[in-house]
Amino acid sequence: MNDAVEGDGPHKGSASLSSSQQDYLKQIFLLNDTARGATTQLLAERIGVRPASVTGMLKRLAEEGLVERAPYRAVHLTETGRRIAVEIVRHHRLLEAFLSQTLGYRWDEVHEEAEALEHVISERFEQKVAELLADPDRDPHGDPIPTRELALEEDQHLRTLALLPKGSRGTIRRVTLQDQDALNLVERLDLLPGRTIEVAGTHPDGISLLAAGSRFLVPALLAAHLLVDVAPHPSSAPPKKREGAGRPVAHEQ
Amino acid sequence: MNDAVEGDGPHKGSASLSSSQQDYLKQIFLLNDTARGATTQLLAERIGVRPASVTGMLKRLAEEGLVERAPYRAVHLTETGRRIAVEIVRHHRLLEAFLSQTLGYRWDEVHEEAEALEHVISERFEQKVAELLADPDRDPHGDPIPTRELALEEDQHLRTLALLPKGSRGTIRRVTLQDQDALNLVERLDLLPGRTIEVAGTHPDGISLLAAGSRFLVPALLAAHLLVDVAPHPSSAPPKKREGAGRPVAHEQ
DNA sequence: AAAAAAAGTTAGCCGATCCTAATCGAGCTC
DNA sequence: GAGCTCGATTAGGATCGGCTAACTTTTTTT
């Protein structure tokens, strides 16, 4: 035996999957909603292994019926695989909320710890934390927490800051970054979820922002990861945007 | 790489030890204070592997300077090994207190979960929990929690119920059991830490006890794991807190 | 469309940890 | 003190998940 983690014990579907396997499923899930999909290379980067290792693991996961794949193509989760992945995403985000709210972690410290704990906590732990926090629906980064039934609300109306036209106003709702340095910068610029902003201008290298009276430049790399709830005010239409970048998200459960 | 756990990150000494290794060290530590010491067989039982596997792991641990051993003899921890072991014991007991007090786990549910989490939490987590609970010195089973500096107070004055003579009175302070069924029984008999009792008689198969007005038999197997704070005189007031005489004892390994 | 680049896969290997089966050693019995 | 028994060790193997190097397929460039 290796490190088959059974923090989950005799629960749902994640029983007897190693931390490693859980991690692959989670990353596949998270990448499936992006433009390029869950490619071998992206997975390798996210997970921190070499591409060859990814190919190997994907084979194993395919044998266990957790993913479906065609060689040289992006992988997809099966329904079973998706359920497990969402379960882990729930663990992760619930833990982030918990670490932040109950243990007083700083905003930028939660990710790493949750990363380690998510594979190990039991169903009971998940429940107790959910109770304690009264079923939160967002983690500290603004990411939606899947419900107990594993339904994941999508932020259809949020738009990435990078693509907003000059004059747009709105409220930052999500910060989809994990990098420590980037998070620090976001904090320093005071661009945390909840902050209302206005786009003062767009540049090739970023977005000029008006927030809290001051004006400053948000690097494009950062702006791409700030999801904004756009106010219907200036000239924009009511929230009804949906298929901006790709297929409907894989979650019919 | 395998499952080298780095929940601990760049801290003390436990950095880069696998969960498995951590577990061995912890069990060696726990067994070192017992009559037979940390023998291959006992370790195998506690850890849930075959004796041959223990021999193998002990060799690796010896190479890393964490244990000292002579073939066919019980193992001992080096100072480094001991430090890591105590660190993990601290994690475990702190987590048990936390699960019980903060998350509302039942008394008999905490062990299993702590077992999984103890290898994964960071130094920060440990600190935050210790703060939240105001540096508790006992876990829910009455086991002493090593201090931040890894000093472990010994319960020198506690005596096992199994060996008390008829007529003894005292207060149960520790329940050194982990087995779920046994714990349930302890709970059913209401023999949790804090309960005051009197030995009504001794039998080959157990101890006859007088507690809360009723009289019942405690099986010898159970009695051996109930540590009692014996009252100096039949009339002595039942000490509310724990021993006033105990002092922190640096654990000579 | 041919060549180059990038991405993915295969093959072979390694280390960690576990296992079973067989052998060895220590300590007690007679 | 010769056995015998039980605990400990060795030998040999399996699995998991990682790696490198070499090769194949897809995509991009010219």
CSV table of N, CA, C and O in Angstrom, one decimal, chain B residues 96-201:
chain,number,residue,atom,x,y,z
B,96,GLU,N,-7.6,16.6,19.2
B,96,GLU,CA,-8.7,15.9,19.9
B,96,GLU,C,-9.5,17.0,20.8
B,96,GLU,O,-10.7,17.0,20.8
B,97,ALA,N,-8.7,17.8,21.5
B,97,ALA,CA,-9.4,18.8,22.3
B,97,ALA,C,-10.2,19.8,21.4
B,97,ALA,O,-11.3,20.1,21.7
B,98,PHE,N,-9.6,20.1,20.3
B,98,PHE,CA,-10.2,21.0,19.3
B,98,PHE,C,-11.5,20.4,18.7
B,98,PHE,O,-12.6,21.1,18.7
B,99,LEU,N,-11.4,19.2,18.3
B,99,LEU,CA,-12.6,18.6,17.7
B,99,LEU,C,-13.7,18.5,18.7
B,99,LEU,O,-14.9,18.7,18.3
B,100,SER,N,-13.3,18.2,19.9
B,100,SER,CA,-14.3,18.0,20.9
B,100,SER,C,-14.9,19.4,21.3
B,100,SER,O,-16.1,19.6,21.3
B,101,GLN,N,-14.1,20.3,21.6
B,101,GLN,CA,-14.5,21.6,22.1
B,101,GLN,C,-15.1,22.6,21.1
B,101,GLN,O,-16.1,23.2,21.3
B,102,THR,N,-14.4,22.6,19.9
B,102,THR,CA,-14.8,23.6,18.9
B,102,THR,C,-15.8,23.0,17.9
B,102,THR,O,-16.8,23.7,17.5
B,103,LEU,N,-15.6,21.8,17.5
B,103,LEU,CA,-16.5,21.3,16.5
B,103,LEU,C,-17.6,20.4,17.1
B,103,LEU,O,-18.4,19.9,16.4
B,104,GLY,N,-17.6,20.2,18.4
B,104,GLY,CA,-18.6,19.4,19.0
B,104,GLY,C,-18.6,17.9,18.7
B,104,GLY,O,-19.7,17.3,18.6
B,105,TYR,N,-17.4,17.4,18.5
B,105,TYR,CA,-17.4,15.9,18.3
B,105,TYR,C,-17.7,15.2,19.6
B,105,TYR,O,-17.5,15.8,20.7
B,106,ARG,N,-18.2,14.0,19.4
B,106,ARG,CA,-18.4,13.2,20.6
B,106,ARG,C,-17.1,12.7,21.1
B,106,ARG,O,-16.1,12.5,20.3
B,107,TRP,N,-17.0,12.5,22.4
B,107,TRP,CA,-15.9,12.0,23.1
B,107,TRP,C,-15.1,10.9,22.4
B,107,TRP,O,-13.9,10.8,22.3
B,108,ASP,N,-15.9,10.0,21.9
B,108,ASP,CA,-15.3,8.8,21.3
B,108,ASP,C,-15.1,8.9,19.8
B,108,ASP,O,-14.7,8.0,19.1
B,109,GLU,N,-15.4,10.1,19.2
B,109,GLU,CA,-15.2,10.2,17.8
B,109,GLU,C,-13.9,10.9,17.4
B,109,GLU,O,-13.4,10.9,16.3
B,110,VAL,N,-13.3,11.5,18.4
B,110,VAL,CA,-12.2,12.4,18.2
B,110,VAL,C,-10.9,11.7,17.7
B,110,VAL,O,-10.1,12.2,16.9
B,111,HIS,N,-10.7,10.5,18.3
B,111,HIS,CA,-9.4,9.9,18.1
B,111,HIS,C,-9.1,9.6,16.6
B,111,HIS,O,-8.1,10.0,16.1
B,112,GLU,N,-10.0,9.0,15.9
B,112,GLU,CA,-9.9,8.6,14.6
B,112,GLU,C,-9.5,9.8,13.7
B,112,GLU,O,-8.6,9.8,12.9
B,113,GLU,N,-10.3,10.9,13.8
B,113,GLU,CA,-10.1,12.1,13.0
B,113,GLU,C,-8.7,12.7,13.3
B,113,GLU,O,-8.0,13.1,12.4
B,114,ALA,N,-8.4,12.8,14.6
B,114,ALA,CA,-7.1,13.4,14.9
B,114,ALA,C,-6.0,12.6,14.3
B,114,ALA,O,-5.0,13.1,13.9
B,115,GLU,N,-6.2,11.3,14.3
B,115,GLU,CA,-5.2,10.4,13.7
B,115,GLU,C,-4.8,10.8,12.3
B,115,GLU,O,-3.7,10.7,11.9
B,116,ALA,N,-5.8,11.1,11.6
B,116,ALA,CA,-5.6,11.5,10.2
B,116,ALA,C,-5.1,12.9,10.0
B,116,ALA,O,-4.2,13.2,9.2
B,117,LEU,N,-5.5,13.8,10.9
B,117,LEU,CA,-5.1,15.2,10.7
B,117,LEU,C,-3.7,15.5,11.3
B,117,LEU,O,-3.1,16.4,10.8
B,118,GLU,N,-3.3,14.7,12.3
B,118,GLU,CA,-2.1,15.1,13.0
B,118,GLU,C,-0.9,15.2,12.1
B,118,GLU,O,0.1,15.9,12.4
B,119,HIS,N,-0.9,14.4,11.0
B,119,HIS,CA,0.3,14.4,10.1
B,119,HIS,C,0.3,15.5,9.1
B,119,HIS,O,1.2,15.7,8.3
B,120,VAL,N,-0.8,16.2,9.0
B,120,VAL,CA,-1.1,17.1,7.9
B,120,VAL,C,-1.1,18.6,8.3
B,120,VAL,O,-0.8,19.5,7.5
B,121,ILE,N,-1.4,18.9,9.6
B,121,ILE,CA,-1.6,20.3,9.9
B,121,ILE,C,-0.2,21.0,10.0
B,121,ILE,O,0.8,20.4,10.3
B,122,SER,N,-0.3,22.3,9.8
B,122,SER,CA,1.0,23.1,9.8
B,122,SER,C,1.2,23.6,11.2
B,122,SER,O,0.3,23.5,12.1
B,123,GLU,N,2.4,24.1,11.4
B,123,GLU,CA,2.7,24.8,12.6
B,123,GLU,C,1.7,25.9,12.9
B,123,GLU,O,1.3,26.1,14.1
B,124,ARG,N,1.3,26.5,11.9
B,124,ARG,CA,0.4,27.6,12.1
B,124,ARG,C,-0.9,27.1,12.6
B,124,ARG,O,-1.5,27.7,13.5
B,125,PHE,N,-1.4,26.1,12.0
B,125,PHE,CA,-2.7,25.5,12.5
B,125,PHE,C,-2.6,25.1,13.9
B,125,PHE,O,-3.4,25.4,14.8
B,126,GLU,N,-1.5,24.5,14.3
B,126,GLU,CA,-1.3,24.1,15.7
B,126,GLU,C,-1.4,25.3,16.6
B,126,GLU,O,-2.0,25.3,17.6
B,127,GLN,N,-0.7,26.3,16.2
B,127,GLN,CA,-0.7,27.6,17.0
B,127,GLN,C,-2.1,28.2,17.1
B,127,GLN,O,-2.5,28.6,18.2
B,128,LYS,N,-2.7,28.3,16.0
B,128,LYS,CA,-4.1,28.9,16.1
B,128,LYS,C,-5.0,28.1,16.9
B,128,LYS,O,-5.8,28.7,17.7
B,129,VAL,N,-4.9,26.8,16.8
B,129,VAL,CA,-5.8,26.0,17.7
B,129,VAL,C,-5.4,26.1,19.1
B,129,VAL,O,-6.3,26.3,20.0
B,130,ALA,N,-4.1,26.1,19.4
B,130,ALA,CA,-3.7,26.3,20.8
B,130,ALA,C,-4.2,27.6,21.4
B,130,ALA,O,-4.7,27.7,22.5
B,131,GLU,N,-4.1,28.6,20.5
B,131,GLU,CA,-4.6,29.9,21.0
B,131,GLU,C,-6.1,29.9,21.2
B,131,GLU,O,-6.6,30.3,22.3
B,132,LEU,N,-6.8,29.4,20.3
B,132,LEU,CA,-8.3,29.3,20.4
B,132,LEU,C,-8.7,28.6,21.6
B,132,LEU,O,-9.7,29.0,22.3
B,133,LEU,N,-8.0,27.6,22.0
B,133,LEU,CA,-8.4,26.8,23.2
B,133,LEU,C,-7.6,27.3,24.4
B,133,LEU,O,-7.7,26.6,25.5
B,134,ALA,N,-6.9,28.3,24.3
B,134,ALA,CA,-6.1,28.8,25.4
B,134,ALA,C,-5.2,27.8,26.0
B,134,ALA,O,-5.2,27.5,27.2
B,135,ASP,N,-4.4,27.2,25.2
B,135,ASP,CA,-3.4,26.2,25.6
B,135,ASP,C,-3.9,25.2,26.6
B,135,ASP,O,-3.5,25.2,27.7
B,136,PRO,N,-4.7,24.3,26.1
B,136,PRO,CA,-5.3,23.3,26.9
B,136,PRO,C,-4.2,22.3,27.4
B,136,PRO,O,-3.2,22.2,26.7
B,137,ASP,N,-4.3,21.8,28.6
B,137,ASP,CA,-3.2,20.8,28.9
B,137,ASP,C,-3.7,19.4,29.0
B,137,ASP,O,-2.9,18.5,29.3
B,138,ARG,N,-5.0,19.1,28.6
B,138,ARG,CA,-5.5,17.8,28.5
B,138,ARG,C,-6.4,17.6,27.3
B,138,ARG,O,-7.1,18.5,26.9
B,139,ASP,N,-6.3,16.5,26.7
B,139,ASP,CA,-7.3,16.2,25.7
B,139,ASP,C,-8.5,15.5,26.3
B,139,ASP,O,-8.5,15.3,27.5
B,140,PRO,N,-9.5,15.3,25.5
B,140,PRO,CA,-10.8,14.8,26.1
B,140,PRO,C,-10.7,13.4,26.8
B,140,PRO,O,-11.5,13.1,27.6
B,141,HIS,N,-9.6,12.7,26.6
B,141,HIS,CA,-9.4,11.5,27.3
B,141,HIS,C,-8.6,11.7,28.5
B,141,HIS,O,-8.2,10.7,29.3
B,142,GLY,N,-8.2,12.9,28.8
B,142,GLY,CA,-7.4,13.2,29.9
B,142,GLY,C,-5.9,13.1,29.7
B,142,GLY,O,-5.1,13.2,30.6
B,143,ASP,N,-5.5,12.8,28.5
B,143,ASP,CA,-4.1,12.7,28.2
B,143,ASP,C,-3.4,14.0,28.2
B,143,ASP,O,-4.0,15.0,27.6
B,144,PRO,N,-2.3,14.2,28.8
B,144,PRO,CA,-1.6,15.5,28.8
B,144,PRO,C,-1.1,15.9,27.4
B,144,PRO,O,-0.6,15.1,26.6
B,145,ILE,N,-1.3,17.2,27.1
B,145,ILE,CA,-0.9,17.7,25.8
B,145,ILE,C,0.5,18.3,26.0
B,145,ILE,O,0.7,19.2,26.8
B,146,PRO,N,1.5,17.9,25.3
B,146,PRO,CA,2.8,18.4,25.4
B,146,PRO,C,2.7,20.0,25.1
B,146,PRO,O,1.9,20.4,24.3
B,147,THR,N,3.6,20.7,25.8
B,147,THR,CA,3.6,22.1,25.6
B,147,THR,C,4.2,22.5,24.2
B,147,THR,O,4.7,21.7,23.5
B,148,ARG,N,4.1,23.8,23.9
B,148,ARG,CA,4.7,24.3,22.7
B,148,ARG,C,6.1,23.9,22.6
B,148,ARG,O,6.7,23.7,21.6
B,149,GLU,N,6.8,23.9,23.8
B,149,GLU,CA,8.2,23.6,23.8
B,149,GLU,C,8.4,22.1,23.9
B,149,GLU,O,9.5,21.7,24.2
B,150,LEU,N,7.4,21.4,23.8
B,150,LEU,CA,7.4,19.9,23.7
B,150,LEU,C,7.8,19.3,25.0
B,150,LEU,O,8.3,18.2,25.1
B,151,ALA,N,7.5,20.0,26.1
B,151,ALA,CA,7.6,19.3,27.4
B,151,ALA,C,6.3,18.6,27.7
B,151,ALA,O,5.2,19.1,27.5
B,152,LEU,N,6.5,17.4,28.2
B,152,LEU,CA,5.3,16.5,28.5
B,152,LEU,C,5.2,16.2,29.9
B,152,LEU,O,6.1,15.5,30.5
B,153,GLU,N,4.2,16.7,30.5
B,153,GLU,CA,4.0,16.4,32.0
B,153,GLU,C,3.6,15.0,32.2
B,153,GLU,O,2.8,14.5,31.5
B,154,GLU,N,4.2,14.4,33.1
B,154,GLU,CA,3.9,13.0,33.4
B,154,GLU,C,2.9,12.8,34.5
B,154,GLU,O,2.9,13.6,35.5
B,155,ASP,N,2.1,11.9,34.4
B,155,ASP,CA,1.1,11.7,35.5
B,155,ASP,C,1.6,10.7,36.5
B,155,ASP,O,1.1,9.5,36.6
B,156,GLN,N,2.6,11.1,37.2
B,156,GLN,CA,3.3,10.1,38.1
B,156,GLN,C,2.4,9.7,39.2
B,156,GLN,O,2.5,8.6,39.8
B,157,HIS,N,1.5,10.5,39.6
B,157,HIS,CA,0.7,10.1,40.8
B,157,HIS,C,-0.6,9.3,40.4
B,157,HIS,O,-1.3,8.9,41.3
B,158,LEU,N,-0.9,9.2,39.1
B,158,LEU,CA,-2.1,8.5,38.8
B,158,LEU,C,-1.8,7.0,38.8
B,158,LEU,O,-0.7,6.5,38.6
B,159,ARG,N,-2.8,6.2,39.3
B,159,ARG,CA,-2.6,4.8,39.4
B,159,ARG,C,-3.7,4.1,38.6
B,159,ARG,O,-4.8,4.6,38.5
B,160,THR,N,-3.4,3.0,38.0
B,160,THR,CA,-4.4,2.3,37.2
B,160,THR,C,-5.4,1.7,38.1
B,160,THR,O,-5.1,1.0,39.1
B,161,LEU,N,-6.7,1.8,37.7
B,161,LEU,CA,-7.8,1.3,38.5
B,161,LEU,C,-7.6,-0.2,38.8
B,161,LEU,O,-8.0,-0.6,39.9
B,162,ALA,N,-7.1,-0.9,37.9
B,162,ALA,CA,-7.0,-2.3,38.0
B,162,ALA,C,-6.2,-2.7,39.2
B,162,ALA,O,-6.4,-3.8,39.8
B,163,LEU,N,-5.3,-1.9,39.7
B,163,LEU,CA,-4.4,-2.2,40.8
B,163,LEU,C,-4.8,-1.6,42.1
B,163,LEU,O,-4.1,-1.8,43.1
B,164,LEU,N,-5.9,-0.9,42.1
B,164,LEU,CA,-6.3,-0.3,43.4
B,164,LEU,C,-6.9,-1.3,44.4
B,164,LEU,O,-7.6,-2.2,44.0
B,165,PRO,N,-6.5,-1.2,45.6
B,165,PRO,CA,-7.1,-2.1,46.6
B,165,PRO,C,-8.5,-1.7,47.0
B,165,PRO,O,-8.9,-0.5,46.8
B,166,LYS,N,-9.2,-2.6,47.5
B,166,LYS,CA,-10.6,-2.4,47.9
B,166,LYS,C,-10.6,-1.2,48.9
B,166,LYS,O,-9.8,-1.1,49.8
B,167,GLY,N,-11.6,-0.4,48.7
B,167,GLY,CA,-11.8,0.8,49.6
B,167,GLY,C,-11.2,2.0,49.1
B,167,GLY,O,-11.6,3.1,49.6
B,168,SER,N,-10.3,1.9,48.1
B,168,SER,CA,-9.7,3.1,47.5
B,168,SER,C,-10.8,4.0,46.9
B,168,SER,O,-11.8,3.6,46.3
B,169,ARG,N,-10.6,5.3,47.1
B,169,ARG,CA,-11.4,6.3,46.4
B,169,ARG,C,-10.6,7.2,45.5
B,169,ARG,O,-9.4,7.4,45.8
B,170,GLY,N,-11.2,7.8,44.6
B,170,GLY,CA,-10.5,8.7,43.8
B,170,GLY,C,-11.3,9.2,42.6
B,170,GLY,O,-12.5,9.0,42.5
B,171,THR,N,-10.6,9.9,41.7
B,171,THR,CA,-11.2,10.5,40.5
B,171,THR,C,-10.6,10.0,39.3
B,171,THR,O,-9.4,10.0,39.2
B,172,ILE,N,-11.4,9.5,38.4
B,172,ILE,CA,-10.8,9.1,37.1
B,172,ILE,C,-10.3,10.3,36.3
B,172,ILE,O,-10.9,11.3,36.2
B,173,ARG,N,-9.0,10.2,35.9
B,173,ARG,CA,-8.4,11.3,35.2
B,173,ARG,C,-8.1,11.0,33.7
B,173,ARG,O,-8.0,11.9,32.9
B,174,ARG,N,-7.7,9.8,33.5
B,174,ARG,CA,-7.4,9.4,32.1
B,174,ARG,C,-8.0,8.1,31.7
B,174,ARG,O,-8.1,7.2,32.5
B,175,VAL,N,-8.3,8.1,30.4
B,175,VAL,CA,-8.8,6.8,29.8
B,175,VAL,C,-7.9,6.5,28.6
B,175,VAL,O,-8.1,7.1,27.6
B,176,THR,N,-7.0,5.6,28.9
B,176,THR,CA,-6.0,5.3,27.8
B,176,THR,C,-6.4,4.2,26.9
B,176,THR,O,-5.7,3.2,26.8
B,177,LEU,N,-7.5,4.4,26.3
B,177,LEU,CA,-8.1,3.4,25.3
B,177,LEU,C,-8.3,4.1,24.0
B,177,LEU,O,-8.5,5.3,24.0
B,178,GLN,N,-8.3,3.4,23.0
B,178,GLN,CA,-8.6,3.9,21.7
B,178,GLN,C,-9.7,3.2,20.9
B,178,GLN,O,-10.4,3.7,20.1
B,179,ASP,N,-9.8,1.9,21.3
B,179,ASP,CA,-10.8,1.1,20.7
B,179,ASP,C,-12.2,1.7,20.9
B,179,ASP,O,-12.6,2.0,21.9
B,180,GLN,N,-12.9,1.7,19.7
B,180,GLN,CA,-14.2,2.3,19.7
B,180,GLN,C,-15.2,1.7,20.7
B,180,GLN,O,-15.9,2.3,21.4
B,181,ASP,N,-15.2,0.4,20.6
B,181,ASP,CA,-16.2,-0.4,21.5
B,181,ASP,C,-15.9,-0.1,23.0
B,181,ASP,O,-16.8,0.1,23.8
B,182,ALA,N,-14.6,-0.2,23.3
B,182,ALA,CA,-14.2,0.0,24.7
B,182,ALA,C,-14.6,1.4,25.1
B,182,ALA,O,-15.1,1.6,26.2
B,183,LEU,N,-14.4,2.4,24.2
B,183,LEU,CA,-14.8,3.8,24.6
B,183,LEU,C,-16.3,3.9,24.8
B,183,LEU,O,-16.7,4.5,25.8
B,184,ASN,N,-17.0,3.2,24.0
B,184,ASN,CA,-18.5,3.2,24.1
B,184,ASN,C,-18.8,2.7,25.5
B,184,ASN,O,-19.7,3.2,26.2
B,185,LEU,N,-18.2,1.6,25.9
B,185,LEU,CA,-18.5,1.0,27.2
B,185,LEU,C,-18.2,1.9,28.3
B,185,LEU,O,-18.9,2.1,29.2
B,186,VAL,N,-17.0,2.5,28.2
B,186,VAL,CA,-16.6,3.5,29.2
B,186,VAL,C,-17.7,4.6,29.4
B,186,VAL,O,-18.1,5.0,30.5
B,187,GLU,N,-18.1,5.0,28.2
B,187,GLU,CA,-19.1,6.1,28.3
B,187,GLU,C,-20.4,5.6,28.9
B,187,GLU,O,-21.1,6.2,29.7
B,188,ARG,N,-20.8,4.3,28.5
B,188,ARG,CA,-22.1,3.8,29.1
B,188,ARG,C,-22.0,3.6,30.6
B,188,ARG,O,-22.9,3.8,31.3
B,189,LEU,N,-20.8,3.3,31.0
B,189,LEU,CA,-20.6,3.1,32.5
B,189,LEU,C,-20.4,4.4,33.2
B,189,LEU,O,-20.2,4.5,34.4
B,190,ASP,N,-20.3,5.5,32.4
B,190,ASP,CA,-20.1,6.8,32.9
B,190,ASP,C,-18.8,6.9,33.7
B,190,ASP,O,-18.8,7.3,34.8
B,191,LEU,N,-17.7,6.4,33.0
B,191,LEU,CA,-16.4,6.4,33.7
B,191,LEU,C,-15.5,7.4,33.0
B,191,LEU,O,-14.3,7.2,32.9
B,192,LEU,N,-16.1,8.5,32.6
B,192,LEU,CA,-15.2,9.5,31.9
B,192,LEU,C,-14.4,10.3,32.9
B,192,LEU,O,-14.6,10.2,34.1
B,193,PRO,N,-13.3,10.9,32.4
B,193,PRO,CA,-12.5,11.7,33.3
B,193,PRO,C,-13.3,12.7,34.1
B,193,PRO,O,-14.2,13.3,33.6
B,194,GLY,N,-13.0,12.7,35.4
B,194,GLY,CA,-13.8,13.6,36.3
B,194,GLY,C,-14.7,12.8,37.3
B,194,GLY,O,-14.9,13.3,38.4
B,195,ARG,N,-15.1,11.7,36.8
B,195,ARG,CA,-15.9,10.9,37.7
B,195,ARG,C,-15.2,10.4,38.9
B,195,ARG,O,-14.1,9.9,38.8
B,196,THR,N,-15.8,10.5,40.1
B,196,THR,CA,-15.2,10.0,41.3
B,196,THR,C,-15.8,8.6,41.6
B,196,THR,O,-17.0,8.4,41.4
B,197,ILE,N,-14.9,7.8,42.1
B,197,ILE,CA,-15.3,6.4,42.2
B,197,ILE,C,-14.7,5.8,43.5
B,197,ILE,O,-13.8,6.4,44.2
B,198,GLU,N,-15.2,4.7,43.9
B,198,GLU,CA,-14.7,3.9,45.1
B,198,GLU,C,-14.6,2.5,44.7
B,198,GLU,O,-15.6,1.9,44.2
B,199,VAL,N,-13.5,1.8,45.1
B,199,VAL,CA,-13.4,0.4,44.8
B,199,VAL,C,-14.1,-0.4,45.8
B,199,VAL,O,-13.8,-0.4,47.0
B,200,ALA,N,-15.2,-1.1,45.4
B,200,ALA,CA,-16.0,-1.9,46.4
B,200,ALA,C,-15.4,-3.3,46.6
B,200,ALA,O,-15.7,-3.9,47.5
B,201,GLY,N,-14.6,-3.7,45.6
B,201,GLY,CA,-14.1,-5.0,45.7
B,201,GLY,C,-13.3,-5.4,44.5
B,201,GLY,O,-13.4,-4.8,43.4
